[in-house]
PDB file of C-alpha atoms in Angstrom:
ATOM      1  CA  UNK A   1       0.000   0.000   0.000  1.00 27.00           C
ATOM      2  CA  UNK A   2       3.225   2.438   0.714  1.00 28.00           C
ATOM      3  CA  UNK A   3       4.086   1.901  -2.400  1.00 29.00           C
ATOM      4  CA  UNK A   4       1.178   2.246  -4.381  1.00 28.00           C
ATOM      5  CA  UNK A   5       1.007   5.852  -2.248  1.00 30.00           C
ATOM      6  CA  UNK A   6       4.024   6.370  -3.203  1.00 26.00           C
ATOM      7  CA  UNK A   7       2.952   6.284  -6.939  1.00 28.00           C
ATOM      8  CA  UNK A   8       0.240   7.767  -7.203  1.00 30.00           C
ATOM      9  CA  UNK A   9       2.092  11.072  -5.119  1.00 33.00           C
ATOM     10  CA  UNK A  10       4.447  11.288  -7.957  1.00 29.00           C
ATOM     11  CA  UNK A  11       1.749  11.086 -10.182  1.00 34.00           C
ATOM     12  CA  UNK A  12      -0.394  13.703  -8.728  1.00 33.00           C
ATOM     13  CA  UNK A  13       2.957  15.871  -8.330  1.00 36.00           C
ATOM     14  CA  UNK A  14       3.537  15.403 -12.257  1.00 33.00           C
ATOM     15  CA  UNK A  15      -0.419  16.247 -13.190  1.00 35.00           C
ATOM     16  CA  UNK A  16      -0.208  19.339 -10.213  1.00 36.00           C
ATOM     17  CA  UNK A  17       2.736  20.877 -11.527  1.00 35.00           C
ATOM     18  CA  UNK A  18       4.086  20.163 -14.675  1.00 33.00           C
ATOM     19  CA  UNK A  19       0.634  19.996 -16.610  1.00 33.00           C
ATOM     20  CA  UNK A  20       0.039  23.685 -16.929  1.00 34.00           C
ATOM     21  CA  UNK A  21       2.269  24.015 -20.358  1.00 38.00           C
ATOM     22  CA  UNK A  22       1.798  24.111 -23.623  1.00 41.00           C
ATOM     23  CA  UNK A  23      -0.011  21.020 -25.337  1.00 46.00           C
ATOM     24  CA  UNK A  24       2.562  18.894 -26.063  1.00 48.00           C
ATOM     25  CA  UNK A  25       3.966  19.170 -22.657  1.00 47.00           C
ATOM     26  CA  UNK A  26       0.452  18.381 -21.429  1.00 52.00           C
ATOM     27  CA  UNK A  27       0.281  15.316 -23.287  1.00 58.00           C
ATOM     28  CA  UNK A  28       3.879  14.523 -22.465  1.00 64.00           C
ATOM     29  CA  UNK A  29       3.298  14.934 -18.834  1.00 62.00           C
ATOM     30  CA  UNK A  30       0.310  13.227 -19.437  1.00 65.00           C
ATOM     31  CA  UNK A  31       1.835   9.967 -20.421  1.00 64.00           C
ATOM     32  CA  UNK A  32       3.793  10.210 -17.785  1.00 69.00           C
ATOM     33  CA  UNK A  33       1.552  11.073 -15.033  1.00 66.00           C
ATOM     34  CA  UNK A  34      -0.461   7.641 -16.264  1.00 69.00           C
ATOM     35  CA  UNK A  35       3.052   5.538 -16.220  1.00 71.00           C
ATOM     36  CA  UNK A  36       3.166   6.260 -12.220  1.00 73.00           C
ATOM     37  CA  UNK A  37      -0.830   5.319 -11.375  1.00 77.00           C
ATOM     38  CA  UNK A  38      -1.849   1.517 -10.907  1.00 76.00           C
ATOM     39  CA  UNK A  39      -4.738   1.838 -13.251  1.00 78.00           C
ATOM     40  CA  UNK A  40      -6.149  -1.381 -11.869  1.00 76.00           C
ATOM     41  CA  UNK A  41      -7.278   1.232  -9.211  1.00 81.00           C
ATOM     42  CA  UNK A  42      -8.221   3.565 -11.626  1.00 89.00           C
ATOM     43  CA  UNK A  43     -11.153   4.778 -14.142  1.00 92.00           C
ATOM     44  CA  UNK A  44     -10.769   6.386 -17.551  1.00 93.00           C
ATOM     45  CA  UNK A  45     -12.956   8.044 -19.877  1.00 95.00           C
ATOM     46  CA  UNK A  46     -11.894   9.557 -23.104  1.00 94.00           C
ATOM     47  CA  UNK A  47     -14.155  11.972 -23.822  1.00 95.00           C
ATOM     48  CA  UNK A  48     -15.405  13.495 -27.596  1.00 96.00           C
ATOM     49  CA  UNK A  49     -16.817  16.501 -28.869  1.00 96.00           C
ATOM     50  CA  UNK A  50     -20.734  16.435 -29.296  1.00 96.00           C
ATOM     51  CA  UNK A  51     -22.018  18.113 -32.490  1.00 96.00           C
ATOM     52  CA  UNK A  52     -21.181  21.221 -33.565  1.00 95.00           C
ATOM     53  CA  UNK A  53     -18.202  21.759 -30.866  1.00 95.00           C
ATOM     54  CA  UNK A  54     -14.388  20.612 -30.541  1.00 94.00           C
ATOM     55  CA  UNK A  55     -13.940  19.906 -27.032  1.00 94.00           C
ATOM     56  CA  UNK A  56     -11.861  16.461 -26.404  1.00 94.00           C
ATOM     57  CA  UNK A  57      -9.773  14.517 -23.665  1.00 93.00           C
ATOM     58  CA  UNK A  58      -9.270  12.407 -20.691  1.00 92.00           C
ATOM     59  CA  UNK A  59     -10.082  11.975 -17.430  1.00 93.00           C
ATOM     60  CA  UNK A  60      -8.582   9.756 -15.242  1.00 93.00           C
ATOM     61  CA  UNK A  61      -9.778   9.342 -11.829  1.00 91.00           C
ATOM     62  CA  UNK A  62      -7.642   7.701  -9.108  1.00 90.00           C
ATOM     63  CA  UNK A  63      -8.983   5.795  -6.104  1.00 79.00           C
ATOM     64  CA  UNK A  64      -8.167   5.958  -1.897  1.00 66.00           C
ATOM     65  CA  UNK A  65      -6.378   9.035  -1.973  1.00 62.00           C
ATOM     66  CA  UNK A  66      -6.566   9.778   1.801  1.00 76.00           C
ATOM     67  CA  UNK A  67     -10.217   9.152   1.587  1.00 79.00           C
ATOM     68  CA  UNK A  68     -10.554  10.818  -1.343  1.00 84.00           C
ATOM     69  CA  UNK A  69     -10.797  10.738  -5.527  1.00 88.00           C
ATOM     70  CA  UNK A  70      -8.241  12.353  -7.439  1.00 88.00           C
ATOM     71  CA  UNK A  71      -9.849  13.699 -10.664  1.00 90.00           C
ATOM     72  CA  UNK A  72      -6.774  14.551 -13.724  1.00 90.00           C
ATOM     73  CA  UNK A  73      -8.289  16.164 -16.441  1.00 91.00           C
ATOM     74  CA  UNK A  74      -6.842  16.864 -19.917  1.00 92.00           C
ATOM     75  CA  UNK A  75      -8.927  18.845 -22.566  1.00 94.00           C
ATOM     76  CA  UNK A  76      -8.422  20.567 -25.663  1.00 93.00           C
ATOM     77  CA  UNK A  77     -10.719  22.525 -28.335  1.00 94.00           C
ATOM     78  CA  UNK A  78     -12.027  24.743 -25.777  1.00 94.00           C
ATOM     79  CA  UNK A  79     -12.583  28.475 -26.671  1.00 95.00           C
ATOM     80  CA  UNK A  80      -9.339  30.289 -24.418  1.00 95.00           C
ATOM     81  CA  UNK A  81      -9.455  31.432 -20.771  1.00 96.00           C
ATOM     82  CA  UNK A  82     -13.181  29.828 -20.730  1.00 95.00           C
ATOM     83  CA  UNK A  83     -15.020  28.339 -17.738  1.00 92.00           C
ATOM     84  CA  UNK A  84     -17.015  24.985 -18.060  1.00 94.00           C
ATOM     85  CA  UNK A  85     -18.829  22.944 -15.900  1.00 89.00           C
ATOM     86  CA  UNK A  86     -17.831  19.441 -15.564  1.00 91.00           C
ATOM     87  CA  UNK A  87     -19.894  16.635 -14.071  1.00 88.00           C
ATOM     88  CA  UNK A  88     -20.512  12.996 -13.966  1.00 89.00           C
ATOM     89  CA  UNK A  89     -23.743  12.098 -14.751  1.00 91.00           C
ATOM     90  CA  UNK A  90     -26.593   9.065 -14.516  1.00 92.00           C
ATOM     91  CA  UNK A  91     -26.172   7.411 -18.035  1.00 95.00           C
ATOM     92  CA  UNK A  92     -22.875   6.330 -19.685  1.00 95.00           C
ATOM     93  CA  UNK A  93     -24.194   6.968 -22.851  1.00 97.00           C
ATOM     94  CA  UNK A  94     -22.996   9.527 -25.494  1.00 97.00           C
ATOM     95  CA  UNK A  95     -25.357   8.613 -28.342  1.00 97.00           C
ATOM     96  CA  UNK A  96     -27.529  11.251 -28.973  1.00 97.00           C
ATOM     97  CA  UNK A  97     -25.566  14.715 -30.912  1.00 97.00           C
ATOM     98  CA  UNK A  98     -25.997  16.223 -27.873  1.00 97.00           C
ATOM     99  CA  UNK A  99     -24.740  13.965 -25.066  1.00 96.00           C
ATOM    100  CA  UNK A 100     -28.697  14.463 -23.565  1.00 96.00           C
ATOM    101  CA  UNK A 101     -28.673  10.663 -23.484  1.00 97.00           C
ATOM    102  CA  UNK A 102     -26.159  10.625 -20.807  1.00 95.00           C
ATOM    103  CA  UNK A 103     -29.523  11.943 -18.213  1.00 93.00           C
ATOM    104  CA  UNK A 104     -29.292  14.018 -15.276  1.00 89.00           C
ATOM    105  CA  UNK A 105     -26.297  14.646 -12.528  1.00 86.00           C
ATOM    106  CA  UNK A 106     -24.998  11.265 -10.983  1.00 88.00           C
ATOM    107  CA  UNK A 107     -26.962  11.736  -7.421  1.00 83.00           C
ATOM    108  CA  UNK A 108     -27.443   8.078  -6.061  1.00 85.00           C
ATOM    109  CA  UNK A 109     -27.748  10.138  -2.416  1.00 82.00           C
ATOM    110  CA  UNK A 110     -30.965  12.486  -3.162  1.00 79.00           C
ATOM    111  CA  UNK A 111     -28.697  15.651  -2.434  1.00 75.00           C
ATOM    112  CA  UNK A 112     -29.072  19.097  -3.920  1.00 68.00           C
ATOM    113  CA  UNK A 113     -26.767  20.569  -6.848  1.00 71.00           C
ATOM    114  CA  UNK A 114     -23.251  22.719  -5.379  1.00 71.00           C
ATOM    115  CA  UNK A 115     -19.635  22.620  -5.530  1.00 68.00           C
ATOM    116  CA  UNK A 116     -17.342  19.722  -5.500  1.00 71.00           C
ATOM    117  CA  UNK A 117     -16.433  20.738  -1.793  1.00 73.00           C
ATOM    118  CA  UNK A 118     -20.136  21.019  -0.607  1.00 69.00           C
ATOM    119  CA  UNK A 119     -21.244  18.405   2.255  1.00 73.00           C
ATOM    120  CA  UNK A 120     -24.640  17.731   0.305  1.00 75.00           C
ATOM    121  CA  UNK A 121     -24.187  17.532  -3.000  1.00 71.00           C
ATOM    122  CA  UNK A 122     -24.636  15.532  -5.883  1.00 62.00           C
ATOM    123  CA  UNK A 123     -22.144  12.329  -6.389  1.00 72.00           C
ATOM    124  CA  UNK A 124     -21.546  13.984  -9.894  1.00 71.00           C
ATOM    125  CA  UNK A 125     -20.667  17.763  -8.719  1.00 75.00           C
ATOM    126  CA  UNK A 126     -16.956  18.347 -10.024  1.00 83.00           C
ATOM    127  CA  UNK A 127     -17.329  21.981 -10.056  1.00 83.00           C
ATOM    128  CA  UNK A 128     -15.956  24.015 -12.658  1.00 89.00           C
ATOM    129  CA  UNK A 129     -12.531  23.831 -15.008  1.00 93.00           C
ATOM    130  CA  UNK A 130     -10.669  26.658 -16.816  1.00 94.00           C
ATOM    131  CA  UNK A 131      -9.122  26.389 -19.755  1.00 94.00           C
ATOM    132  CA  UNK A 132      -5.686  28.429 -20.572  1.00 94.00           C
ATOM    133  CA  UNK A 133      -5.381  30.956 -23.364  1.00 95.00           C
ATOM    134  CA  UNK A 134      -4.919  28.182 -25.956  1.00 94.00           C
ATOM    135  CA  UNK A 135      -8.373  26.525 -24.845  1.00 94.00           C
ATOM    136  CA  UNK A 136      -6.554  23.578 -22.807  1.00 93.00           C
ATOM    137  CA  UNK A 137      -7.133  22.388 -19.472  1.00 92.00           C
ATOM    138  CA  UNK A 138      -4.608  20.140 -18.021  1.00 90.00           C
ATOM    139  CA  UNK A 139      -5.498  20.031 -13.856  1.00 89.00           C
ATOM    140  CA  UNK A 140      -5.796  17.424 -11.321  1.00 88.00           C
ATOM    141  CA  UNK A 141      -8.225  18.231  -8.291  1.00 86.00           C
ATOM    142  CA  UNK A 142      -9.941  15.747  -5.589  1.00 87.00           C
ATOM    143  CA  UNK A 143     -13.354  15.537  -4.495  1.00 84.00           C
ATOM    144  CA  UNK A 144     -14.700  13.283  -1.556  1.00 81.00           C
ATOM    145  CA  UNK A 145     -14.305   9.767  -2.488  1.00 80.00           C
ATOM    146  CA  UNK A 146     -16.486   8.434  -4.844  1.00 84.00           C
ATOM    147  CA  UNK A 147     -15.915   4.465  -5.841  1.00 85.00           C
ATOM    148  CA  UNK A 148     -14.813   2.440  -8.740  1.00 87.00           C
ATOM    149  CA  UNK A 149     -16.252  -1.047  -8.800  1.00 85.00           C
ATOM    150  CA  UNK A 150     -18.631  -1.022  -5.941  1.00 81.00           C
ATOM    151  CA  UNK A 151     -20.455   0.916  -4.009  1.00 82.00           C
ATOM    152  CA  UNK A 152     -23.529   3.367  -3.616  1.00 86.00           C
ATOM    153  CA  UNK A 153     -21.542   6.044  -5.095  1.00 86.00           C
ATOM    154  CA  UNK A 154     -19.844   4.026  -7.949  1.00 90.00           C
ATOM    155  CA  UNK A 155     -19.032   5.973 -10.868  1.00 92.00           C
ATOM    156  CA  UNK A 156     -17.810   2.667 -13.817  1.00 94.00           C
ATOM    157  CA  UNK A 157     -20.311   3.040 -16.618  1.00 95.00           C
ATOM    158  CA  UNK A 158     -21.500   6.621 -15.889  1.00 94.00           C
ATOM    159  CA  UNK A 159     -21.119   9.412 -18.333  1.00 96.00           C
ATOM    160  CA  UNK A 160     -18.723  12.134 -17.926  1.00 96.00           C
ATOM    161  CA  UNK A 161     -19.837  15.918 -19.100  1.00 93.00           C
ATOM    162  CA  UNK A 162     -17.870  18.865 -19.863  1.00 95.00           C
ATOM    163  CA  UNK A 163     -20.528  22.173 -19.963  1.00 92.00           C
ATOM    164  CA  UNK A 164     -20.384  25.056 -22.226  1.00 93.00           C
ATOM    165  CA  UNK A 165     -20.700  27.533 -19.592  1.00 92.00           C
ATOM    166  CA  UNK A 166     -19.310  27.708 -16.048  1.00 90.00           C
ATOM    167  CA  UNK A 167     -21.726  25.822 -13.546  1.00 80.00           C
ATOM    168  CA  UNK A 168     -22.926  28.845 -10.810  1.00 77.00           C
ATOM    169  CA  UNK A 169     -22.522  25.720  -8.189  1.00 72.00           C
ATOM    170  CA  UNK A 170     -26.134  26.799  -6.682  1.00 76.00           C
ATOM    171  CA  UNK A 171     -29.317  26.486  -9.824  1.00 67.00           C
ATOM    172  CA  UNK A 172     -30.873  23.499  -9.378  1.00 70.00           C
ATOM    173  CA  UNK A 173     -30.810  20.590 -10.718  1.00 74.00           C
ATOM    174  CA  UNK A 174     -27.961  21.140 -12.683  1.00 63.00           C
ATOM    175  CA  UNK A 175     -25.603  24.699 -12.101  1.00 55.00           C
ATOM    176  CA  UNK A 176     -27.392  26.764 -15.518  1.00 68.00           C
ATOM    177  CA  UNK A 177     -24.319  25.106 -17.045  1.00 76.00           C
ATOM    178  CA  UNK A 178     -25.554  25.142 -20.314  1.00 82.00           C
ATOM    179  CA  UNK A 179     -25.058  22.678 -23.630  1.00 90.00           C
ATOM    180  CA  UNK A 180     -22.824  19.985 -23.328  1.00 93.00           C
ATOM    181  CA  UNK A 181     -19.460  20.243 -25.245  1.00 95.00           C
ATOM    182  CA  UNK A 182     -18.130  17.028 -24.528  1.00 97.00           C
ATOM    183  CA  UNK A 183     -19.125  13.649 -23.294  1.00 97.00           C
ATOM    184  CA  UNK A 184     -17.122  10.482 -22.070  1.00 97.00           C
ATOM    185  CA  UNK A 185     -18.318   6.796 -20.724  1.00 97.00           C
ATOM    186  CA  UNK A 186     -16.185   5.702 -17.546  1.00 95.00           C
ATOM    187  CA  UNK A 187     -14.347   2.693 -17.302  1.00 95.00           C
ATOM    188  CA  UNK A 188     -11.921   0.574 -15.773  1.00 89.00           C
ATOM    189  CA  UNK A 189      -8.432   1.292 -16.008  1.00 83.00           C
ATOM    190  CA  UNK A 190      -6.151  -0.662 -17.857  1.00 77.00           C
ATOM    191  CA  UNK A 191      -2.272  -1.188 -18.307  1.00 67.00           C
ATOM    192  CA  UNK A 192      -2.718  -0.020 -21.588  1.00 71.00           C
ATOM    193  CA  UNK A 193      -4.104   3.337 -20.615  1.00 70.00           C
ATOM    194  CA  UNK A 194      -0.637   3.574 -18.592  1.00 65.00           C
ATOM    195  CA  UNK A 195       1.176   3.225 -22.212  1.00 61.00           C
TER     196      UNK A 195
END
């Protein structure tokens, strides 16, 4: 367990500090951030533009971290120094052009729509991500732990959102975060997504 700590420290280190470059770092530092998780205690999902936008990445979120999730997020095609919304949510389906077939916030506890930090709030509620001045985010936050495999608050097969406008953390149900930009399905890490 020490050492799986261990790994996952440098990893968050790498994704805290040396993603906020240019893309290519990003990606660089991505790959190398991933190298240093055990993605067997991991969940991925690789997320796609809906229609009519360009919005596109990762998100890799990393189990037991002190009691908590940590969330690393790499996006690109966003319009610069833009605010978005970013939430998991019921469905892990990105079928229809607009993503609406991914439903509502994840909320398997019945709580009320706020920030990631928020005692009640939804399972799904990852609060808001900026992009840079070349419309990429590359960040790695936590949230209070949510589970991958098991558990009420269990997030394999749910969809992941990115927003076209910042979520106000307080309209309910859902922030008045607008369309949806971006959608992903969650799964199980692999050693492949290390590679």
């Amino acid at each position: 367990m020490t050492a799986l700590r261990t790994s996952i420290a440098l990893a968050l280190g790498l994704a805290g500090g040396a993603l906020l470059g240019s893309a290519s770092a990003g990606t660089d530092a991505m790959k190398e951030a991933l190298k240093n998780i055990d993605m067997t205690r991991a969940a991925v999902a690789d997320l796609a533009s809906t229609k009519g936008n360009d919005a596109a990445g990762t998100v890799v979120f990393v189990d037991d971290i002190e009691g908590r999730t940590a969330v690393h997020l790499w996006l690109t095609g966003l319009t610069p120094n833009s605010t978005h919304g970013f939430h998991i949510h019921e469905n892990g389906d990105c079928s229809a052009p607009d993503a609406t077939s991914a439903g509502g916030h994840f909320n398997p506890t019945g709580m009320p729509h706020s920030g990631r930090e928020t005692p009640k709030r939804h399972a799904g509620d990852l609060g808001n991500v900026t992009a840079d001045a070349k419309g990429i985010v590359t960040t790695r936050f936590t949230v209070p732990r949510l589970e991958i495999g098991a558990g009420k608050t269990d997030i394999l097969g749910r969809g992941v959102i990115v927003h076209a406008k910042a979520d106000d953390l307080k309209s309910q149900p859902s922030g008045d975060a607008g369309a949806r930009i971006a959608c992903g399905v969650i799964r199980r890490g692999t050693a492949a997504d290390a590679s």
